[in-house]
Coordinates of N, CA and C and ligand atoms in Angstrom, one line a residue:
M1 N 5.2 -37.0 -18.2 CA 4.3 -36.2 -17.3 C 3.8 -35.0 -18.0
K2 N 2.6 -34.6 -17.7 CA 2.0 -33.4 -18.4 C 2.6 -32.2 -17.7
A3 N 2.8 -31.2 -18.4 CA 3.4 -30.0 -17.9 C 2.6 -29.4 -16.7
L4 N 3.4 -28.9 -15.7 CA 2.8 -28.4 -14.5 C 1.9 -27.2 -14.8
F5 N 2.3 -26.3 -15.7 CA 1.6 -25.1 -15.9 C 1.0 -25.1 -17.3
D6 N 0.6 -26.2 -17.8 CA 0.0 -26.3 -19.1 C -1.3 -25.5 -19.1
K7 N -1.4 -24.5 -19.9 CA -2.5 -23.6 -19.8 C -3.8 -24.3 -20.2
D8 N -3.7 -25.4 -21.1 CA -4.9 -26.1 -21.5 C -5.3 -27.1 -20.4
V9 N -4.4 -27.4 -19.4 CA -4.8 -28.3 -18.4 C -5.4 -27.6 -17.2
I10 N -4.6 -26.7 -16.6 CA -5.1 -26.0 -15.4 C -5.2 -24.5 -15.5
G11 N -4.9 -24.0 -16.6 CA -5.0 -22.5 -16.7 C -3.7 -21.9 -16.3
L12 N -3.3 -20.8 -17.0 CA -2.0 -20.2 -16.7 C -2.4 -18.9 -15.9
N13 N -2.3 -19.1 -14.6 CA -2.8 -18.0 -13.7 C -1.6 -17.2 -13.2
I14 N -1.1 -16.3 -14.0 CA 0.2 -15.6 -13.7 C 0.0 -14.4 -12.8
I15 N 0.9 -14.3 -11.9 CA 0.9 -13.2 -11.0 C 2.3 -12.5 -11.1
L16 N 2.2 -11.2 -11.2 CA 3.5 -10.4 -11.3 C 3.7 -9.7 -10.0
I17 N 4.8 -10.0 -9.3 CA 5.1 -9.3 -8.1 C 6.5 -8.6 -8.3
G18 N 6.7 -7.5 -7.6 CA 7.9 -6.8 -7.6 C 7.7 -5.4 -7.1
P19 N 8.8 -4.8 -6.7 CA 8.7 -3.4 -6.1 C 8.1 -2.4 -7.2
P20 N 7.6 -1.3 -6.7 CA 7.1 -0.3 -7.6 C 8.3 0.1 -8.5
G21 N 8.0 0.2 -9.8 CA 9.0 0.6 -10.8 C 9.8 -0.6 -11.3
A22 N 9.5 -1.8 -10.9 CA 10.3 -3.0 -11.4 C 10.1 -3.3 -12.8
G23 N 9.0 -2.8 -13.4 CA 8.7 -3.1 -14.8 C 7.6 -4.1 -15.0
K24 N 6.7 -4.2 -14.0 CA 5.6 -5.1 -14.0 C 4.6 -4.7 -15.2
G25 N 4.3 -3.5 -15.2 CA 3.3 -3.0 -16.2 C 3.9 -3.1 -17.6
T26 N 5.2 -2.8 -17.7 CA 5.8 -2.9 -19.0 C 5.8 -4.3 -19.6
Q27 N 6.0 -5.3 -18.7 CA 6.1 -6.7 -19.1 C 4.7 -7.3 -19.2
A28 N 3.7 -6.8 -18.4 CA 2.4 -7.5 -18.4 C 1.8 -7.7 -19.7
S29 N 1.7 -6.6 -20.5 CA 1.0 -6.7 -21.8 C 1.7 -7.7 -22.7
L30 N 3.1 -7.6 -22.7 CA 3.9 -8.5 -23.6 C 3.6 -9.9 -23.3
I31 N 3.6 -10.3 -22.0 CA 3.4 -11.7 -21.6 C 2.0 -12.1 -21.9
A32 N 1.0 -11.2 -21.5 CA -0.4 -11.6 -21.7 C -0.7 -11.8 -23.2
N33 N -0.1 -10.9 -24.1 CA -0.4 -11.1 -25.5 C 0.2 -12.3 -26.0
K34 N 1.4 -12.6 -25.6 CA 2.1 -13.9 -26.0 C 1.3 -15.1 -25.7
Y35 N 0.7 -15.2 -24.5 CA 0.0 -16.4 -24.1 C -1.5 -16.3 -24.3
D36 N -1.9 -15.1 -24.8 CA -3.3 -14.9 -25.2 C -4.2 -15.1 -23.9
I37 N -3.9 -14.3 -22.9 CA -4.7 -14.4 -21.7 C -5.1 -12.9 -21.3
P38 N -6.2 -12.7 -20.7 CA -6.6 -11.4 -20.2 C -5.7 -10.9 -19.1
F39 N -5.4 -9.6 -19.0 CA -4.6 -9.2 -17.9 C -5.1 -7.8 -17.3
V40 N -4.8 -7.6 -16.1 CA -5.2 -6.3 -15.5 C -4.2 -5.9 -14.5
S41 N -4.1 -4.6 -14.3 CA -3.2 -4.0 -13.2 C -4.2 -3.4 -12.2
S42 N -4.0 -3.8 -10.9 CA -4.9 -3.3 -9.9 C -4.7 -1.8 -9.8
G43 N -3.5 -1.3 -10.0 CA -3.3 0.1 -10.0 C -4.1 0.8 -11.0
D44 N -4.2 0.2 -12.2 CA -4.9 0.8 -13.3 C -6.4 0.8 -13.0
L45 N -6.9 -0.3 -12.4 CA -8.3 -0.4 -12.0 C -8.6 0.8 -11.0
F46 N -7.8 1.0 -10.1 CA -8.0 2.1 -9.1 C -8.0 3.5 -9.9
R47 N -7.0 3.6 -10.8 CA -6.9 4.9 -11.5 C -8.2 5.1 -12.4
D48 N -8.7 4.0 -13.0 CA -10.0 4.2 -13.7 C -11.1 4.7 -12.9
H49 N -11.2 4.1 -11.7 CA -12.2 4.5 -10.7 C -12.0 6.0 -10.3
R50 N -10.8 6.4 -10.2 CA -10.5 7.7 -9.8 C -10.9 8.7 -10.9
K51 N -10.6 8.3 -12.1 CA -11.0 9.1 -13.3 C -12.5 9.3 -13.4
L52 N -13.2 8.2 -13.1 CA -14.7 8.3 -13.2 C -15.3 8.9 -12.0
G53 N -14.5 9.1 -10.9 CA -15.0 9.8 -9.7 C -16.0 8.9 -8.9
T54 N -15.8 7.6 -9.0 CA -16.7 6.7 -8.2 C -16.3 6.7 -6.7
E55 N -17.2 6.2 -5.9 CA -16.9 6.2 -4.5 C -15.6 5.5 -4.2
L56 N -15.4 4.3 -4.9 CA -14.2 3.6 -4.7 C -13.0 4.4 -5.1
G57 N -13.1 5.1 -6.2 CA -12.0 5.9 -6.7 C -11.6 7.0 -5.7
L58 N -12.6 7.6 -5.1 CA -12.4 8.7 -4.1 C -11.7 8.1 -2.8
L59 N -12.2 7.0 -2.4 CA -11.6 6.3 -1.3 C -10.1 6.0 -1.6
A60 N -9.9 5.3 -2.7 CA -8.5 4.9 -3.1 C -7.5 6.0 -3.2
E61 N -8.0 7.1 -3.7 CA -7.1 8.3 -4.0 C -6.3 8.7 -2.8
K62 N -6.9 8.7 -1.7 CA -6.2 9.2 -0.4 C -5.0 8.3 -0.2
Y63 N -5.2 7.0 -0.4 CA -4.1 6.1 -0.1 C -3.0 6.1 -1.2
M64 N -3.5 6.2 -2.4 CA -2.6 6.2 -3.6 C -1.7 7.4 -3.6
N65 N -2.2 8.6 -3.3 CA -1.4 9.8 -3.4 C -0.3 9.8 -2.3
S66 N -0.6 9.1 -1.2 CA 0.5 9.1 -0.2 C 1.3 7.9 -0.3
G67 N 1.0 7.0 -1.2 CA 1.9 5.8 -1.4 C 1.6 4.7 -0.5
Q68 N 0.4 4.7 0.1 CA 0.0 3.6 0.9 C -0.8 2.6 0.2
L69 N -0.9 1.4 0.7 CA -1.8 0.4 0.1 C -3.3 0.7 0.4
V70 N -4.1 0.5 -0.6 CA -5.6 0.6 -0.3 C -6.0 -0.6 0.5
P71 N -6.9 -0.4 1.5 CA -7.3 -1.5 2.4 C -7.6 -2.8 1.6
D72 N -7.3 -3.9 2.2 CA -7.4 -5.2 1.6 C -8.8 -5.5 1.1
Q73 N -9.8 -5.3 1.9 CA -11.1 -5.8 1.5 C -11.6 -5.1 0.2
V74 N -11.4 -3.8 0.2 CA -11.8 -3.0 -1.0 C -11.1 -3.5 -2.2
T75 N -9.8 -3.7 -2.1 CA -8.9 -4.2 -3.2 C -9.4 -5.5 -3.7
I76 N -9.6 -6.4 -2.7 CA -9.9 -7.8 -3.0 C -11.3 -7.8 -3.8
N77 N -12.3 -7.1 -3.3 CA -13.6 -7.0 -4.0 C -13.4 -6.6 -5.4
M78 N -12.6 -5.5 -5.6 CA -12.4 -4.9 -7.0 C -11.8 -5.9 -7.9
V79 N -10.7 -6.6 -7.5 CA -10.0 -7.5 -8.3 C -10.9 -8.8 -8.6
M80 N -11.6 -9.3 -7.6 CA -12.4 -10.5 -7.7 C -13.5 -10.2 -8.7
D81 N -14.0 -9.0 -8.7 CA -15.0 -8.6 -9.7 C -14.5 -8.7 -11.1
W82 N -13.2 -8.2 -11.3 CA -12.6 -8.3 -12.6 C -12.4 -9.7 -13.0
L83 N -12.0 -10.5 -12.0 CA -11.7 -12.0 -12.3 C -13.0 -12.7 -12.7
A84 N -14.1 -12.4 -12.0 CA -15.4 -13.0 -12.3 C -15.8 -12.7 -13.8
K85 N -15.5 -11.5 -14.2 CA -15.8 -11.2 -15.6 C -14.9 -11.7 -16.6
N86 N -13.6 -12.0 -16.2 CA -12.6 -12.3 -17.2 C -12.0 -13.7 -17.1
N87 N -12.4 -14.4 -16.1 CA -11.9 -15.8 -16.0 C -13.0 -16.8 -15.8
G88 N -14.1 -16.5 -16.4 CA -15.3 -17.3 -16.3 C -15.0 -18.8 -16.6
N89 N -14.3 -19.0 -17.7 CA -14.0 -20.4 -18.1 C -12.7 -20.9 -17.7
N90 N -12.1 -20.3 -16.7 CA -10.8 -20.7 -16.1 C -9.7 -20.9 -17.1
S91 N -9.6 -20.0 -18.1 CA -8.6 -20.2 -19.2 C -7.4 -19.4 -19.0
G92 N -7.2 -18.9 -17.8 CA -5.9 -18.2 -17.4 C -6.1 -16.7 -17.4
F93 N -5.1 -16.0 -16.7 CA -5.1 -14.6 -16.6 C -3.8 -14.1 -16.1
L94 N -3.6 -12.8 -16.2 CA -2.3 -12.3 -15.6 C -2.7 -11.1 -14.7
L95 N -2.3 -11.1 -13.5 CA -2.5 -10.0 -12.5 C -1.2 -9.3 -12.3
D96 N -1.3 -8.0 -12.5 CA -0.1 -7.1 -12.3 C -0.4 -6.3 -11.0
G97 N 0.3 -6.5 -10.0 CA 0.2 -5.7 -8.8 C -0.8 -6.2 -7.8
F98 N -1.3 -7.4 -8.0 CA -2.2 -8.1 -7.1 C -1.9 -9.5 -7.1
P99 N -1.7 -10.2 -5.9 CA -1.8 -9.7 -4.6 C -0.6 -8.9 -4.1
R100 N -0.8 -8.1 -3.1 CA 0.3 -7.3 -2.5 C 0.4 -7.5 -1.0
T101 N -0.5 -8.4 -0.5 CA -0.4 -8.8 0.9 C -0.8 -10.2 1.0
V102 N -0.4 -10.8 2.1 CA -0.7 -12.3 2.2 C -2.2 -12.5 2.3
D103 N -3.0 -11.6 2.9 CA -4.4 -11.7 2.9 C -5.0 -11.6 1.5
Q104 N -4.5 -10.8 0.7 CA -4.9 -10.8 -0.7 C -4.6 -12.1 -1.4
A105 N -3.5 -12.6 -1.1 CA -3.0 -13.9 -1.8 C -4.0 -15.0 -1.4
T106 N -4.3 -15.1 -0.1 CA -5.2 -16.2 0.3 C -6.6 -16.0 -0.2
A107 N -7.1 -14.7 -0.3 CA -8.4 -14.5 -0.9 C -8.5 -14.9 -2.3
L108 N -7.4 -14.7 -3.1 CA -7.3 -15.2 -4.5 C -7.4 -16.7 -4.6
E109 N -6.7 -17.3 -3.7 CA -6.7 -18.8 -3.7 C -8.1 -19.3 -3.4
K110 N -8.7 -18.7 -2.5 CA -10.1 -19.1 -2.1 C -11.0 -18.9 -3.3
A111 N -10.9 -17.8 -4.0 CA -11.8 -17.5 -5.1 C -11.5 -18.5 -6.2
L112 N -10.3 -19.0 -6.4 CA -10.0 -19.9 -7.5 C -10.4 -21.3 -7.2
G113 N -10.4 -21.6 -5.9 CA -10.8 -23.0 -5.5 C -9.6 -24.0 -5.8
D114 N -9.9 -25.2 -5.5 CA -8.8 -26.2 -5.5 C -8.4 -26.6 -7.0
K115 N -9.3 -26.6 -7.9 CA -9.0 -27.1 -9.2 C -8.2 -26.1 -10.1
N116 N -8.2 -24.9 -9.6 CA -7.6 -23.8 -10.5 C -6.6 -23.0 -9.7
S117 N -5.4 -23.5 -9.5 CA -4.5 -22.9 -8.5 C -3.8 -21.7 -9.1
V118 N -3.1 -21.0 -8.2 CA -2.4 -19.8 -8.6 C -1.0 -20.2 -9.0
G119 N -0.5 -19.6 -10.1 CA 0.9 -19.8 -10.5 C 1.0 -19.8 -12.0
P120 N 2.2 -19.5 -12.5 CA 3.4 -19.1 -11.8 C 3.3 -17.7 -11.3
S121 N 4.1 -17.4 -10.2 CA 4.3 -16.1 -9.7 C 5.6 -15.6 -10.2
I122 N 5.6 -14.6 -11.0 CA 6.9 -14.0 -11.5 C 7.3 -12.8 -10.7
Y123 N 8.4 -13.0 -10.1 CA 9.0 -11.9 -9.2 C 10.1 -11.2 -9.9
I124 N 9.8 -9.9 -10.2 CA 10.8 -9.1 -11.0 C 11.6 -8.4 -9.9
N125 N 12.9 -8.7 -9.8 CA 13.8 -8.2 -8.8 C 14.7 -7.1 -9.4
V126 N 14.6 -5.9 -8.8 CA 15.4 -4.8 -9.3 C 16.0 -4.0 -8.1
D127 N 17.3 -3.6 -8.4 CA 18.0 -2.9 -7.3 C 17.3 -1.5 -7.0
Q128 N 17.4 -1.2 -5.7 CA 16.6 0.0 -5.2 C 17.0 1.3 -5.9
D129 N 18.3 1.5 -6.1 CA 18.7 2.8 -6.8 C 18.1 2.9 -8.2
Q130 N 18.0 1.7 -8.9 CA 17.4 1.7 -10.2 C 15.9 2.0 -10.1
L131 N 15.3 1.5 -9.1 CA 13.8 1.8 -8.9 C 13.5 3.3 -8.9
I132 N 14.3 4.0 -8.1 CA 14.0 5.4 -7.9 C 14.2 6.1 -9.3
I133 N 15.3 5.7 -10.0 CA 15.5 6.3 -11.3 C 14.3 6.0 -12.3
R134 N 13.8 4.8 -12.2 CA 12.7 4.4 -13.1 C 11.4 5.1 -12.8
L135 N 11.2 5.2 -11.4 CA 9.9 5.8 -11.1 C 9.8 7.3 -11.3
T136 N 11.0 8.0 -11.0 CA 10.9 9.5 -11.2 C 11.0 9.9 -12.6
G137 N 11.5 8.9 -13.5 CA 11.5 9.3 -14.9 C 10.4 8.7 -15.7
R138 N 9.5 8.0 -15.0 CA 8.3 7.4 -15.7 C 7.3 8.4 -16.2
R139 N 6.8 8.2 -17.4 CA 5.7 9.0 -18.0 C 4.7 8.1 -18.5
V140 N 3.4 8.4 -18.2 CA 2.3 7.5 -18.6 C 1.3 8.1 -19.5
C141 N 0.7 7.3 -20.3 CA -0.3 7.9 -21.2 C -1.6 8.2 -20.5
M142 N -2.1 9.3 -20.7 CA -3.4 9.7 -20.0 C -4.5 8.9 -20.4
D143 N -4.5 8.3 -21.6 CA -5.6 7.5 -22.1 C -5.4 6.0 -21.9
C144 N -4.3 5.5 -22.4 CA -4.3 4.0 -22.4 C -3.3 3.5 -21.3
Q145 N -2.7 4.4 -20.5 CA -1.9 4.1 -19.4 C -0.6 3.4 -19.7
L146 N -0.2 3.3 -21.0 CA 1.1 2.7 -21.4 C 2.2 3.5 -20.7
S147 N 3.2 2.9 -20.2 CA 4.3 3.7 -19.6 C 5.6 3.8 -20.4
F148 N 6.2 4.9 -20.3 CA 7.5 5.2 -21.0 C 8.4 5.7 -19.9
H149 N 9.7 5.9 -20.4 CA 10.7 6.5 -19.5 C 11.5 7.5 -20.2
I150 N 11.7 8.6 -19.6 CA 12.4 9.7 -20.3 C 13.8 9.3 -20.9
H151 N 14.4 8.3 -20.2 CA 15.7 7.9 -20.7 C 15.7 6.5 -21.3
S152 N 15.2 5.5 -20.5 CA 15.4 4.1 -20.9 C 14.4 3.6 -21.9
N153 N 13.2 4.4 -22.0 CA 12.1 3.9 -22.8 C 11.4 5.1 -23.4
P154 N 12.0 6.0 -24.1 CA 11.4 7.2 -24.5 C 10.4 7.0 -25.6
P155 N 9.3 7.8 -25.7 CA 8.3 7.7 -26.8 C 9.0 8.2 -28.1
I156 N 8.4 7.7 -29.2 CA 9.0 8.2 -30.5 C 8.8 9.7 -30.6
H157 N 7.7 10.2 -30.3 CA 7.5 11.7 -30.3 C 7.4 12.2 -28.9
E158 N 8.2 13.1 -28.5 CA 8.3 13.6 -27.1 C 6.9 13.9 -26.6
G159 N 6.6 13.4 -25.4 CA 5.4 13.8 -24.7 C 4.1 13.1 -25.2
K160 N 4.3 12.3 -26.3 CA 3.1 11.6 -26.9 C 3.2 10.1 -26.8
C161 N 2.0 9.5 -26.6 CA 2.0 8.0 -26.5 C 2.2 7.4 -27.9
D162 N 3.1 6.4 -28.0 CA 3.3 5.7 -29.3 C 2.1 5.0 -29.8
K163 N 1.3 4.5 -28.8 CA 0.1 3.7 -29.2 C -1.1 4.5 -29.7
C164 N -1.4 5.6 -28.9 CA -2.6 6.3 -29.2 C -2.4 7.8 -29.3
S165 N -1.2 8.3 -29.3 CA -0.8 9.7 -29.4 C -1.3 10.6 -28.4
A166 N -2.0 10.1 -27.3 CA -2.4 11.0 -26.2 C -1.2 11.5 -25.5
T167 N -1.5 12.6 -24.7 CA -0.4 13.2 -23.9 C 0.1 12.3 -22.8
L168 N 1.5 12.4 -22.6 CA 2.1 11.6 -21.5 C 2.1 12.6 -20.3
T169 N 2.0 12.0 -19.1 CA 2.0 12.8 -17.9 C 2.8 12.0 -16.8
Q170 N 3.1 12.7 -15.8 CA 3.8 12.1 -14.7 C 2.8 11.7 -13.6
R171 N 2.8 10.5 -13.1 CA 1.8 10.1 -12.1 C 2.1 10.9 -10.8
E172 N 0.9 11.2 -10.1 CA 1.0 12.0 -8.9 C 1.9 11.3 -7.8
D173 N 1.8 10.0 -7.8 CA 2.6 9.3 -6.8 C 4.0 8.9 -7.2
D174 N 4.5 9.5 -8.4 CA 5.9 9.2 -8.8 C 6.8 10.4 -8.3
N175 N 6.4 11.1 -7.3 CA 7.3 12.1 -6.7 C 8.1 11.4 -5.6
F176 N 9.1 12.1 -5.2 CA 10.1 11.4 -4.3 C 9.5 10.9 -2.9
D177 N 8.6 11.7 -2.3 CA 8.0 11.3 -1.0 C 7.1 10.1 -1.1
A178 N 6.3 10.1 -2.1 CA 5.4 9.0 -2.3 C 6.1 7.7 -2.7
V179 N 7.2 7.9 -3.5 CA 8.0 6.8 -3.9 C 8.6 6.1 -2.7
R180 N 9.1 6.9 -1.8 CA 9.7 6.4 -0.5 C 8.7 5.6 0.2
A181 N 7.5 6.1 0.4 CA 6.4 5.5 1.1 C 6.0 4.1 0.4
R182 N 6.0 4.2 -1.0 CA 5.6 2.9 -1.7 C 6.7 1.9 -1.5
L183 N 7.9 2.3 -1.5 CA 9.0 1.3 -1.3 C 8.9 0.7 0.1
D184 N 8.5 1.5 1.1 CA 8.3 1.0 2.4 C 7.2 0.0 2.5
A185 N 6.1 0.4 1.9 CA 4.9 -0.4 1.9 C 5.2 -1.7 1.2
Y186 N 6.0 -1.7 0.1 CA 6.4 -2.9 -0.5 C 7.2 -3.8 0.4
K187 N 8.2 -3.2 1.1 CA 9.0 -4.0 2.0 C 8.2 -4.7 3.1
H188 N 7.3 -3.9 3.7 CA 6.5 -4.5 4.8 C 5.4 -5.5 4.4
N189 N 4.7 -5.1 3.3 CA 3.5 -5.9 3.0 C 3.7 -6.9 1.9
T190 N 4.5 -6.5 0.9 CA 4.5 -7.3 -0.3 C 5.7 -8.3 -0.4
E191 N 6.8 -7.8 0.1 CA 8.0 -8.7 0.0 C 7.8 -10.1 0.6
P192 N 7.0 -10.2 1.7 CA 6.8 -11.5 2.3 C 6.1 -12.5 1.3
L193 N 5.5 -12.0 0.3 CA 4.9 -12.8 -0.7 C 5.9 -13.6 -1.5
V194 N 7.1 -13.1 -1.6 CA 8.1 -13.8 -2.4 C 8.4 -15.1 -1.7
D195 N 8.6 -15.1 -0.4 CA 8.8 -16.3 0.4 C 7.6 -17.2 0.3
Y196 N 6.4 -16.6 0.4 CA 5.1 -17.3 0.4 C 5.0 -18.1 -0.8
Y197 N 5.3 -17.5 -2.0 CA 5.1 -18.3 -3.3 C 6.3 -19.2 -3.5
F198 N 7.5 -18.8 -3.0 CA 8.6 -19.8 -3.1 C 8.3 -21.1 -2.4
K199 N 7.7 -21.0 -1.2 CA 7.4 -22.2 -0.4 C 6.3 -23.0 -1.1
K200 N 5.5 -22.3 -1.9 CA 4.4 -23.1 -2.6 C 5.0 -23.6 -3.9
N201 N 6.3 -23.3 -4.2 CA 6.9 -23.9 -5.4 C 6.4 -23.3 -6.7
V202 N 5.9 -22.1 -6.7 CA 5.4 -21.5 -7.9 C 6.2 -20.2 -8.3
L203 N 7.3 -19.9 -7.6 CA 8.0 -18.7 -7.8 C 9.0 -18.8 -8.9
I204 N 9.0 -17.8 -9.8 CA 10.0 -17.6 -10.8 C 10.7 -16.3 -10.5
E205 N 12.0 -16.3 -10.2 CA 12.6 -15.0 -9.9 C 13.3 -14.5 -11.2
I206 N 13.1 -13.3 -11.6 CA 13.7 -12.7 -12.8 C 14.5 -11.5 -12.4
N207 N 15.7 -11.5 -13.0 CA 16.6 -10.3 -12.8 C 16.1 -9.2 -13.6
G208 N 15.4 -8.2 -13.0 CA 14.8 -7.1 -13.7 C 15.7 -5.9 -14.0
N209 N 17.0 -6.1 -13.7 CA 17.9 -5.0 -13.9 C 18.4 -4.9 -15.4
K210 N 18.0 -5.9 -16.1 CA 18.4 -5.9 -17.5 C 17.5 -5.0 -18.4
T211 N 17.8 -5.0 -19.7 CA 17.0 -4.1 -20.6 C 15.5 -4.7 -20.7
I212 N 14.6 -3.9 -21.1 CA 13.2 -4.3 -21.2 C 13.1 -5.6 -22.1
D213 N 13.8 -5.6 -23.2 CA 13.7 -6.7 -24.1 C 14.3 -8.0 -23.5
Q214 N 15.4 -7.8 -22.8 CA 16.1 -9.0 -22.2 C 15.2 -9.6 -21.1
V215 N 14.6 -8.7 -20.3 CA 13.7 -9.2 -19.2 C 12.5 -9.9 -19.8
S216 N 12.0 -9.4 -20.9 CA 10.9 -10.1 -21.6 C 11.3 -11.5 -22.0
L217 N 12.5 -11.6 -22.7 CA 13.0 -12.9 -23.1 C 13.2 -13.8 -22.0
D218 N 13.7 -13.3 -20.9 CA 14.0 -14.2 -19.7 C 12.7 -14.7 -19.2
I219 N 11.7 -13.9 -19.1 CA 10.4 -14.3 -18.6 C 9.8 -15.4 -19.5
I220 N 9.8 -15.1 -20.7 CA 9.1 -16.0 -21.7 C 9.9 -17.4 -21.7
E221 N 11.2 -17.3 -21.6 CA 12.0 -18.5 -21.6 C 11.6 -19.4 -20.3
S222 N 11.5 -18.7 -19.2 CA 11.2 -19.4 -18.0 C 9.8 -20.0 -18.0
L223 N 8.8 -19.3 -18.6 CA 7.5 -19.8 -18.7 C 7.4 -21.0 -19.7
D224 N 8.1 -20.8 -20.8 CA 8.2 -21.9 -21.8 C 8.8 -23.2 -21.2
R225 N 9.8 -23.0 -20.4 CA 10.5 -24.1 -19.8 C 9.5 -24.9 -18.9
L226 N 8.5 -24.3 -18.3 CA 7.5 -25.0 -17.5 C 6.7 -25.9 -18.4
N227 N 6.6 -25.7 -19.7 CA 5.8 -26.5 -20.5 C 6.5 -27.7 -21.1
V228 N 7.7 -27.9 -20.7 CA 8.5 -29.0 -21.2 C 7.9 -30.3 -20.6
N229 N 7.6 -31.3 -21.4 CA 7.0 -32.5 -20.9 C 8.0 -33.4 -20.2
Ligands
ADP301 P1 5.8 -1.1 -12.4 O1 4.5 -1.4 -13.2 O2 6.5 -2.3 -11.9 O3 5.6 0.0 -11.4 P2 6.7 0.0 -15.0 O4 6.5 -1.1 -16.0 O5 5.7 1.1 -15.1 O6 6.8 -0.5 -13.5 O7 8.1 0.6 -15.2 C1 8.7 1.7 -14.5 C2 9.5 2.6 -15.3 O8 10.7 2.0 -15.7 C3 8.8 3.0 -16.6 O9 9.2 4.3 -16.9 C4 9.3 2.0 -17.7 O10 9.4 2.6 -19.0 C5 10.8 1.8 -17.2 N1 11.2 0.4 -17.3 C6 10.5 -0.7 -17.3 N2 11.3 -1.8 -17.4 C7 12.6 -1.3 -17.6 C8 13.9 -2.0 -17.8 N3 14.0 -3.3 -17.9 N4 15.0 -1.1 -18.0 C9 14.8 0.2 -17.9 N5 13.7 0.9 -17.7 C10 12.5 0.1 -17.5
ADP302 P1 3.4 0.6 -8.8 O1 4.0 1.3 -9.9 O2 3.8 1.2 -7.4 O3 3.6 -0.8 -8.8 P2 0.5 0.6 -9.1 O4 0.0 1.3 -10.3 O5 0.5 -0.9 -9.2 O6 1.9 1.1 -8.7 O7 -0.3 1.0 -7.8 C1 -0.5 2.3 -7.5 C2 -1.2 2.4 -6.1 O8 -2.5 1.8 -6.2 C3 -0.5 1.8 -5.0 O9 0.5 2.6 -4.4 C4 -1.6 1.5 -4.0 O10 -2.0 2.7 -3.4 C5 -2.8 1.1 -5.0 N1 -2.7 -0.4 -5.2 C6 -2.5 -1.0 -6.4 N2 -2.6 -2.3 -6.2 C7 -2.9 -2.6 -4.9 C8 -3.1 -3.7 -4.1 N3 -3.0 -5.0 -4.7 N4 -3.3 -3.6 -2.8 C9 -3.5 -2.3 -2.3 N5 -3.3 -1.2 -2.9 C10 -3.0 -1.3 -4.3
ZN303 ZN1 -1.7 5.7 -25.1

């Protein structure tokens, strides 16, 4: 039998789900580079708009700063626009942080159509107390958005990005109040997707409490296993 998720057959359409701080962004580039597929973070797309001061950026800012989800239709349009530009030949992609609601998930399926289904969905599961430690100690590059952690993933030179040497900063929504709101939003809106994708038989659950390297290895091992004939 041909592999279920053989990228050459149906495209490797990877979705990363998990609570804020689970390590989605950290793993996204590693996985996408390994399988040579384009990737995007919906949070990064919003932050780009915010930086440029676009109408969408100004609208999203209000929600982001208080830790709430940006309304579905706005988010769906933005991500579908990225997909149209990056998945023209259906050769696979990785989405970090989208979908985050069931309505976003169904919009994605509709956009892909029957022949190009969603999956696998990688769910990075991390204990709540760990999440708070990760989010409050996170530092991100102002230019390339790469993320570091003051303890678990420090940059080589304090306060500077390893990749582009730009200054590291703390995200405005990585303060305690916004973190609480984001964890709540996750529980109410996004956690139901775990069950949603489980029922569709495309869920891969990963224990994200391990080290960054171990989590990467576990994800890659699970994806490679799908390609066994
Ligand atoms: P997300 O995109 O899911 O919000 P990030 O990838 O930005 O999460 O990671 C959140 C913070 O936790 C960052 O500071 C990152 O360096 C750190 N981090 C990511 N994965 C791990 C891990 N497995 N162990 C410890 N710290 C991690
Ligand atoms: P996290 O580290 O919490 O995973 P992200 O960088 O993915 O953060 O997202 C930051 C903020 O951008 C969210 O709190 C939310 O306001 C907005 N956002 C990102 N992705 C989505 C989405 N798929 N739906 C709605 N809002 C989103
Ligand atoms: Zn950088």
